[in-house]
Tab-separated table of C-alpha atoms (C1' of nucleotides) in Angstrom:
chain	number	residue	atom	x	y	z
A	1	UNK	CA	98.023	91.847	107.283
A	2	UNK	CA	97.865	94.441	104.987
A	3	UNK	CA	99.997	97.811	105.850
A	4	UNK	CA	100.828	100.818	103.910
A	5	UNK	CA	103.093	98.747	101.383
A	6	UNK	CA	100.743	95.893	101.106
A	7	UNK	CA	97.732	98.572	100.712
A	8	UNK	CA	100.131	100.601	97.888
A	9	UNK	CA	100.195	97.503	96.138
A	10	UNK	CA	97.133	96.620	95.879
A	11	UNK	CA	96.214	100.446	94.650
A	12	UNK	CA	98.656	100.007	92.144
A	13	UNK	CA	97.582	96.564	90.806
A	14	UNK	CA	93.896	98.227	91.384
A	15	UNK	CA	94.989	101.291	89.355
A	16	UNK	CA	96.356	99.124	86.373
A	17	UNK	CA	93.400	97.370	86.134
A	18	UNK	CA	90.074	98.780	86.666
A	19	UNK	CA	90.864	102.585	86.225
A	20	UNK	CA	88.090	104.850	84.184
A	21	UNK	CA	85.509	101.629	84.788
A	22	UNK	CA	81.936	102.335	85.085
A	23	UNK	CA	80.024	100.459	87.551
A	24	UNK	CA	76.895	98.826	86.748
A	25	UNK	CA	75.539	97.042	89.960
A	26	UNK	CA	76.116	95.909	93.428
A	27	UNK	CA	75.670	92.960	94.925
A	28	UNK	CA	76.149	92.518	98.750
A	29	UNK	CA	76.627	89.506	101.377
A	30	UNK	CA	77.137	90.062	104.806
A	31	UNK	CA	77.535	94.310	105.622
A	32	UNK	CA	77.921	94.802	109.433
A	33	UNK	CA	81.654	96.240	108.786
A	34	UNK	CA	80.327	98.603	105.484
A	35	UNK	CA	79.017	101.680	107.264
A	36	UNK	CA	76.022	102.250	105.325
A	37	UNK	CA	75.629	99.178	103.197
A	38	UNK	CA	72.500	101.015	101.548
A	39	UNK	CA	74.634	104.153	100.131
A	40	UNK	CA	76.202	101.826	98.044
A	41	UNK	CA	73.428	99.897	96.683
A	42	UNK	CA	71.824	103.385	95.812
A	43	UNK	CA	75.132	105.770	94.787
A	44	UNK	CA	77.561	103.140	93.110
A	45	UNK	CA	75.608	102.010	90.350
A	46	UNK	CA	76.616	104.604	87.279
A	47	UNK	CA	79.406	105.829	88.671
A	48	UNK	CA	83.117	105.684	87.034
A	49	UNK	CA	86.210	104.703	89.415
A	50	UNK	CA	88.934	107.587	88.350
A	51	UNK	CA	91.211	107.472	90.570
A	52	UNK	CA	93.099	104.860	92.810
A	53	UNK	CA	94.508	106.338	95.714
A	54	UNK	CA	96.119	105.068	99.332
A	55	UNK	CA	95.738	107.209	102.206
A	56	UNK	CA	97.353	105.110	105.283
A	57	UNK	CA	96.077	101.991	105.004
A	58	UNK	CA	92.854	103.250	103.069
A	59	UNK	CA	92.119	103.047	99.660
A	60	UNK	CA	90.333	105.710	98.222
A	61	UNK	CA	88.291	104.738	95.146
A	62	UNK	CA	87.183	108.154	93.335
A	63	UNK	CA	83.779	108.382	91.503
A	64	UNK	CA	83.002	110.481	89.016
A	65	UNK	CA	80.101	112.251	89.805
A	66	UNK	CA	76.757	110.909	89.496
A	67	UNK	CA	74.774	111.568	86.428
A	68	UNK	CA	72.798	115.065	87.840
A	69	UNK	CA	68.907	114.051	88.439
A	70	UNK	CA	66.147	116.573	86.834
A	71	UNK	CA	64.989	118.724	89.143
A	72	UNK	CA	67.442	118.549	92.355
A	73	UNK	CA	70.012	121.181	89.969
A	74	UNK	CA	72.501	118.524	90.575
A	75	UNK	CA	73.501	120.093	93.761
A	76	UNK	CA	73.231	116.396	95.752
A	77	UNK	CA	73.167	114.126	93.727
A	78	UNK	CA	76.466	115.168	91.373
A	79	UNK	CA	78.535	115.529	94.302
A	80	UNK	CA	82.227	113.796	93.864
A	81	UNK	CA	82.081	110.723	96.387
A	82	UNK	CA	84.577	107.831	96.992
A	83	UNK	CA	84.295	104.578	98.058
A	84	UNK	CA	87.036	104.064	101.235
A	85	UNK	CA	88.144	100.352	101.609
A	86	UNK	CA	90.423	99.336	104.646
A	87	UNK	CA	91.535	95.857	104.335
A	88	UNK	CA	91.419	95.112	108.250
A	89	UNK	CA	93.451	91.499	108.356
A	90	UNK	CA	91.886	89.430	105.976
A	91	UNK	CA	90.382	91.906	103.350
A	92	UNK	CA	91.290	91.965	99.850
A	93	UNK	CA	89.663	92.937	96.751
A	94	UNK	CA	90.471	91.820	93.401
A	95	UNK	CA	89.024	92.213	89.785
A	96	UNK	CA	87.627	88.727	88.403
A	97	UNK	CA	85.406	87.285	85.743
A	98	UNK	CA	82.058	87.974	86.662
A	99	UNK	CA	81.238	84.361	85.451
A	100	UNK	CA	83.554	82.708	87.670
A	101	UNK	CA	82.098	81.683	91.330
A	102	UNK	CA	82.897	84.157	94.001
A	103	UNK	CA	85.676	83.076	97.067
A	104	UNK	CA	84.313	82.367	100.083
A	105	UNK	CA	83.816	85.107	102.431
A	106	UNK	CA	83.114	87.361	99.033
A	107	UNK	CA	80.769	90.216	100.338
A	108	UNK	CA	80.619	92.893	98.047
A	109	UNK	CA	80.159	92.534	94.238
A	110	UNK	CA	80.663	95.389	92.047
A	111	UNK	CA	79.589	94.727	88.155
A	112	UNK	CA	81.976	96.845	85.564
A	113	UNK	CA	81.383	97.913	82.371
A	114	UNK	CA	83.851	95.548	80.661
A	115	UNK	CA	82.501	92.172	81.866
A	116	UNK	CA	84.243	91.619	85.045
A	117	UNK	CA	83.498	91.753	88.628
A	118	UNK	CA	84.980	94.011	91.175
A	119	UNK	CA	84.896	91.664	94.858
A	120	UNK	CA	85.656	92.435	98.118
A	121	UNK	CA	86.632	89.425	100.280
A	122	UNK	CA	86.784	89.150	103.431
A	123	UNK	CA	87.254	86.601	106.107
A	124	UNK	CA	86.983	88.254	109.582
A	125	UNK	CA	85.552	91.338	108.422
A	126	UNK	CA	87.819	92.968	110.254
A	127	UNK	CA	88.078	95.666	107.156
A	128	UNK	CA	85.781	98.533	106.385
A	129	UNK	CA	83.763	99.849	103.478
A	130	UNK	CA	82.096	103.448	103.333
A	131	UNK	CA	80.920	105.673	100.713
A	132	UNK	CA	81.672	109.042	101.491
A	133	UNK	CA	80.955	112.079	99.813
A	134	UNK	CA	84.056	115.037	99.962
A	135	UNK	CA	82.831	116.812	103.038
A	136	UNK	CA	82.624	113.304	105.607
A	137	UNK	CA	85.450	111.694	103.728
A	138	UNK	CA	87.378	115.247	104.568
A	139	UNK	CA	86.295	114.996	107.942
A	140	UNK	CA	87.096	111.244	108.235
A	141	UNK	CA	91.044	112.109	106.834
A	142	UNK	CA	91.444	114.617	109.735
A	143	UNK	CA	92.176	111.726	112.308
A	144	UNK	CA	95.436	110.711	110.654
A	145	UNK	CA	98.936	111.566	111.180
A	146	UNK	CA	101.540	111.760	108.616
A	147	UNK	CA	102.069	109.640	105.284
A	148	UNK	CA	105.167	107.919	106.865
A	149	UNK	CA	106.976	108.160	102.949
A	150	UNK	CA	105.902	112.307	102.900
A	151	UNK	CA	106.762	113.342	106.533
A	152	UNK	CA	109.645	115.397	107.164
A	153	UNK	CA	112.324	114.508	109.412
A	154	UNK	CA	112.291	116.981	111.410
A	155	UNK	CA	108.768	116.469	111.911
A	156	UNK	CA	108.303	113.369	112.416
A	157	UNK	CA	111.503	113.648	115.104
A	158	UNK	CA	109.159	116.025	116.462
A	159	UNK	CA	105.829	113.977	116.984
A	160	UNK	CA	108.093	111.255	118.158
A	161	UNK	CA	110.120	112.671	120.807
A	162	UNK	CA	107.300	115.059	122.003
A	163	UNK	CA	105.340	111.746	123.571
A	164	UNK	CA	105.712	109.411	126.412
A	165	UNK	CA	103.924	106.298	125.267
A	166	UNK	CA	106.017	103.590	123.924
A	167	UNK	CA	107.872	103.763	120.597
A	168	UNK	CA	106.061	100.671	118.978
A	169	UNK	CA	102.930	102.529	120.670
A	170	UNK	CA	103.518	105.349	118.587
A	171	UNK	CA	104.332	103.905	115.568
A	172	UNK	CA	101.357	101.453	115.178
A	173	UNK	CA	99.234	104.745	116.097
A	174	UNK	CA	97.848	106.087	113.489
A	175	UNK	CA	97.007	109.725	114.454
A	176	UNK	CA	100.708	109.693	114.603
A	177	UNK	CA	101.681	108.166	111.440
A	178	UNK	CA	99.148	106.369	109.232
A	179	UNK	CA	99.591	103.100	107.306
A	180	UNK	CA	102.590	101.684	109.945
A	181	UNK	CA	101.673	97.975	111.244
A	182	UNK	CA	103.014	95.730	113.240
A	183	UNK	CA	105.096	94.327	110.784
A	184	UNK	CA	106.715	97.105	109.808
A	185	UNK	CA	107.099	98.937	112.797
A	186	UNK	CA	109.364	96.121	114.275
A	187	UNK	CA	111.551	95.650	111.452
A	188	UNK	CA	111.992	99.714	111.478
A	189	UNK	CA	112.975	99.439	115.313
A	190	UNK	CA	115.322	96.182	114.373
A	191	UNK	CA	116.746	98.312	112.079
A	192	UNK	CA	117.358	101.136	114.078
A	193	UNK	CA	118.300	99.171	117.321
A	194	UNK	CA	115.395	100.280	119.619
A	195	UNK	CA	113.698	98.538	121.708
A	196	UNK	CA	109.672	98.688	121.330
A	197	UNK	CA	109.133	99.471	124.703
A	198	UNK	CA	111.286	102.257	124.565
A	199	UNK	CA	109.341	105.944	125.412
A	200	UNK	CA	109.376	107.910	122.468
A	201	UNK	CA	110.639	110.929	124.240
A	202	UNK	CA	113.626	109.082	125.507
A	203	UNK	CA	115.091	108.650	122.406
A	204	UNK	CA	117.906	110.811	121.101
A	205	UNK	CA	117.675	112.846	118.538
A	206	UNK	CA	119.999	110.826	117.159
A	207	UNK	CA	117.870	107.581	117.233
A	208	UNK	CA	114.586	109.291	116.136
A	209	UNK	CA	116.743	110.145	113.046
A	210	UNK	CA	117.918	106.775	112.409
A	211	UNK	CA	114.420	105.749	112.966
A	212	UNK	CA	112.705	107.806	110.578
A	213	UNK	CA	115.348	106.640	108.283
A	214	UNK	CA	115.440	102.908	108.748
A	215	UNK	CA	111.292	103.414	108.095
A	216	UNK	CA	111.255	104.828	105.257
A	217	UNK	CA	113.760	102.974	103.481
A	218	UNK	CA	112.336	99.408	104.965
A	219	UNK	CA	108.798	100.279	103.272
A	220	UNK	CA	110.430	101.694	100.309
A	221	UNK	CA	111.981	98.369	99.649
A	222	UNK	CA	108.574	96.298	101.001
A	223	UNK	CA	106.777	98.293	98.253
A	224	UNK	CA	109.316	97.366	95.425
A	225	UNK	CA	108.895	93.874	96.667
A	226	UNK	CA	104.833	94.256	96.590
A	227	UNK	CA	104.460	93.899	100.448
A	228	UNK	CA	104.738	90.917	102.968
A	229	UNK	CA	102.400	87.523	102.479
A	230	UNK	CA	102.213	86.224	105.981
A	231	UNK	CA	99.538	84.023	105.601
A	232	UNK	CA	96.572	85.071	103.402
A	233	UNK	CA	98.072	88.517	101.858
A	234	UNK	CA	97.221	89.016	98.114
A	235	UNK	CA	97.415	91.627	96.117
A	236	UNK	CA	95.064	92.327	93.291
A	237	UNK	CA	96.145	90.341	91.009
A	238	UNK	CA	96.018	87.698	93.484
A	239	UNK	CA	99.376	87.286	94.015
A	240	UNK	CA	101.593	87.278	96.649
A	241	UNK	CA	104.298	89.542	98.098
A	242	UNK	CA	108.089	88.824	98.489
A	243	UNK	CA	109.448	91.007	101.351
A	244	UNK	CA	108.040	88.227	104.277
A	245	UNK	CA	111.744	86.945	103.062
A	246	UNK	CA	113.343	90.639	104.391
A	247	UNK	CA	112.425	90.070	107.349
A	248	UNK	CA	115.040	90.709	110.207
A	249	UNK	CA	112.435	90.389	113.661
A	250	UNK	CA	108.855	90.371	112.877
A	251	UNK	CA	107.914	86.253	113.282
A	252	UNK	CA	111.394	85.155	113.738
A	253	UNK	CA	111.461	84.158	117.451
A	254	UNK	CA	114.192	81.965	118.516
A	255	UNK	CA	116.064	82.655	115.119
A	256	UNK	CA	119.369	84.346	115.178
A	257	UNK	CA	119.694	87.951	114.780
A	258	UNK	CA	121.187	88.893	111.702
A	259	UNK	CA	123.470	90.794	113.449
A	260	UNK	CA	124.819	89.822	116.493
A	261	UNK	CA	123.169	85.829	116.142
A	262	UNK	CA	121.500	86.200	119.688
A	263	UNK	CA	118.167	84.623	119.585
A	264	UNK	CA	115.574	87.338	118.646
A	265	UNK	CA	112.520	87.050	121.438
A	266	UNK	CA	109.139	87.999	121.248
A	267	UNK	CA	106.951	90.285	123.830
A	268	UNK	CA	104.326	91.960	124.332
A	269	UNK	CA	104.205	95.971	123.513
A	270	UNK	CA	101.313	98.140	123.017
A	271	UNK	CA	99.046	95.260	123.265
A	272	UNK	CA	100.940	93.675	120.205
A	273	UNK	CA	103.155	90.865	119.719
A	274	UNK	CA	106.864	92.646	119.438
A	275	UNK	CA	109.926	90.851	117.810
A	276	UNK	CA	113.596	92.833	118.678
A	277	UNK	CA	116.697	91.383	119.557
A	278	UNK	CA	117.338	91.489	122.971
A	279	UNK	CA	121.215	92.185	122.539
A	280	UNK	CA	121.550	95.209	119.680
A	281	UNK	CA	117.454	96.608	120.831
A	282	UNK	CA	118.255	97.053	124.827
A	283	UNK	CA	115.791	96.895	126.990
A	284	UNK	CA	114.637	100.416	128.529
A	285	UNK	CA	115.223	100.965	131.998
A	286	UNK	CA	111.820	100.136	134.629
A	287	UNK	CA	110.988	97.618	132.005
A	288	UNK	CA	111.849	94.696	133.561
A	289	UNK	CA	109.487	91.919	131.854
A	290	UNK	CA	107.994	91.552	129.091
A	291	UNK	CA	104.240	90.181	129.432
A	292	UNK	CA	104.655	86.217	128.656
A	293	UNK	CA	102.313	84.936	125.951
A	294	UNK	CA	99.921	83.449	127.107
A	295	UNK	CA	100.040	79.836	125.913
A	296	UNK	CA	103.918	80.222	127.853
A	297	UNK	CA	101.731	81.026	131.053
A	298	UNK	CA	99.119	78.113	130.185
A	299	UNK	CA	102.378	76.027	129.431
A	300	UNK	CA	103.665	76.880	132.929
A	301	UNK	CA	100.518	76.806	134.879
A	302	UNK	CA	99.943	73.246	133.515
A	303	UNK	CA	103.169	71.860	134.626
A	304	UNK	CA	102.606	73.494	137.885
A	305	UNK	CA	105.236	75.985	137.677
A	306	UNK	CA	104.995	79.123	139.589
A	307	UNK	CA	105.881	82.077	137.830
A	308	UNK	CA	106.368	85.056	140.664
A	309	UNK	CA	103.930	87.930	139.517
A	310	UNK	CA	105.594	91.201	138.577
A	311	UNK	CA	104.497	94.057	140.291
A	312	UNK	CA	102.766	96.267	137.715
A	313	UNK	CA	102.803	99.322	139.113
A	314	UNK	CA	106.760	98.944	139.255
A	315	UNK	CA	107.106	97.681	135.837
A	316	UNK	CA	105.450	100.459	134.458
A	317	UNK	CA	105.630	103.632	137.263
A	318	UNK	CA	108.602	105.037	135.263
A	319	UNK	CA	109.040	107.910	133.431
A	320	UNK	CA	108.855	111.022	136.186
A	321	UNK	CA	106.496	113.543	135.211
A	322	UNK	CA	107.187	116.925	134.143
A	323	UNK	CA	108.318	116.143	130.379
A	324	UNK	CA	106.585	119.286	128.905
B	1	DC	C1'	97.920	111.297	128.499
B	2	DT	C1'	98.748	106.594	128.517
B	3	DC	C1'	97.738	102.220	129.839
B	4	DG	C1'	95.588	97.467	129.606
B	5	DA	C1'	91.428	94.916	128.806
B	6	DT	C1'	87.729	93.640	125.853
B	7	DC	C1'	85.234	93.081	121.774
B	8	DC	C1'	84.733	92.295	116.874
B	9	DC	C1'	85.693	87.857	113.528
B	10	DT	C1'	87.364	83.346	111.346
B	11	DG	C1'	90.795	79.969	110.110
B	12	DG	C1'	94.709	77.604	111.256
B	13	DA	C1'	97.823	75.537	114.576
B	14	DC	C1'	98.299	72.646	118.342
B	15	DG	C1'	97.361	69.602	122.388
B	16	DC	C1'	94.849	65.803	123.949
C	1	DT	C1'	88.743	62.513	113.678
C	2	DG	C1'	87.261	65.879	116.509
C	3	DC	C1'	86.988	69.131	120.071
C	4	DG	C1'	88.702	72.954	122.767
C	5	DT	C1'	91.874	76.653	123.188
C	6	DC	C1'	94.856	79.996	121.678
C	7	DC	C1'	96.378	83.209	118.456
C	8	DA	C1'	96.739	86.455	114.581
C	9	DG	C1'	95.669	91.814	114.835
C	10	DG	C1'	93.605	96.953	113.295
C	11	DG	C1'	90.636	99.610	115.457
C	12	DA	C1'	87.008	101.275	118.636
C	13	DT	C1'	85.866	101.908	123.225
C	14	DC	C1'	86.002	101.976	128.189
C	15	DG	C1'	87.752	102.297	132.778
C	16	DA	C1'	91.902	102.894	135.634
DNA sequence: CTCGATCCCTGGACGC
DNA sequence: TGCGTCCAGGGATCGA
């Protein structure tokens, strides 16, 4: 589950290795999550990668600019471009021999100049591929909040306490901030003792400051550790990453909280699975359940247990109007 | 504006 | 061994 640490990682693996490489072809497999598989049959091909960047959880693959064609005064066809890769879930992409056989699930196959093979591997496909030229990749950028390392306190205390969804909500969104997961945002609101269901402008000042703290030094310290390896996360060199062993909530229900020892339980938030500790991350007021998983409520049903059904329109009414 | 639900997709875990 | 079901989850989209 790659977020902005795992996605820095892999950039920086990326940049060490395949930095000022021309590539030759392109080979595709399956292209229903590439956005114009065609573009980069036709525009790769020729083009050097000089520059490695991550923009959320984006990777932004510069090209230098295509060879101008005779006749067309270069004005299309030399345009600067880059090739945008979001790892979804499952994605990762990782230089390799070009005579060694491809992973399963490989998909995209770029030949470089030096002998190997640039692949993109993916299993759900849950990633995305897109050659963009500036102007659409400009326009593309728009839609995302703040780097989450770069943002200001001030600001980001700001875009925080100025909304009323949920504080997991707001982290995971990312208009808001871009490149914060699930992962991470839990073990930022572990950190900072709030709970994920918490409305973002019902935190103090106070806590959105100890928030935007805890964050940025918990992905400081996942990127010196090279990310989190749940279960498939490589980087580029096709190794894991070391913080999974940091973790304080995120996949450790029924374990004791690091702090206080009382078991830390697992919800639902935003849609998400949410791991806090139900002592030192109190619950908000109006939220009186947390949505059961629902192999608990298959569990349940099949034993014949009746579980009374919270009224929704309670658990969530809350919040009064009128907050600017 | 914010919410939940649904879809996309596959592999792995688990129950029977 | 195998089958069915659930689940992981980032993101888009839709209706309430």
């Amino acid at each position: 589950m790659p977020e902005l640490p795992e996605v820095e990682t892999v950039a920086r693996g990326l940049r060490q290795a395949i930095l000022g490489r021309r590539i030759l072809s392109v080979t595709l497999g399956k292209t229903d999550f590439i956005d114009d598989p065609a573009a980069l049959e036709q525009h790769l091909p020729g083009r050097r990668i000089e520059a490695v960047e991550r923009y959320g959880k984006f990777m932004l693959l510069r090209l230098s600019e295509a060879a101008a064609t005779n006749g067309n005064d270069g004005e299309d066809a030399a345009k600067q471009a880059s090739l945008l890769v979001h790892l979804g879930m499952t994605g990762q992409i990782t230089p390799s021999p070009a005579e060694k056989p491809p992973e399963k699930h490989t998909h995209v196959c770029m030949l470089l100049d030096d002998g190997r093979e640039l692949r993109y591997t993916d299993a759900r496909r849950f990633g995305r591929i897109a050659y963009l030229t500036e102007a659409p990749l400009a326009e593309e950028l728009t839609r995302f909040g703040a780097d989450p390392l770069e943002v200001s306190k001030e600001e980001f205390v700001n875009r925080i306490r100025e909304r009323r969804a949920r504080i997991k909500a707001l982290l995971l969104d990312q208009g808001v901030l871009r490149g914060v997961g699930n992962i991470y945002a839990d073990e930022s609101l572990w950190r900072a003792k709030i709970h994920p269901a918490q409305l973002g402008a019902k935190l103090s000042g106070k806590q959105a400051e100890t928030l935007w703290r805890a964050l940025q030094d918990i992905l400081r310290k996942a990127i010196a550790m090279r990310g989190s390896s749940i279960s498939d996360f490589l980087d580029a060199e096709g190794e894991p990453g070391e913080y999974q062993r940091r973790h304080r909530a995120y996949g450790r229900e029924g374990k004791g909280c690091q702090r206080c020892k009382a078991a830390i339980r697992r919800g639902i938030v935003a849609g998400r699975s949410s791991y806090f500790c139900p002592q030192c991350q109190p619950s908000p007021r109006g939220f009186a359940a947390l949505r059961l998983p629902q192999r608990v409520v298959a569990m349940l049903a099949r034993a014949n247990v009746r579980v009374k059904k919270v009224d929704e329109r309670r658990l969530h009414k809350p919040i009064k109007a009128g907050g600017r």
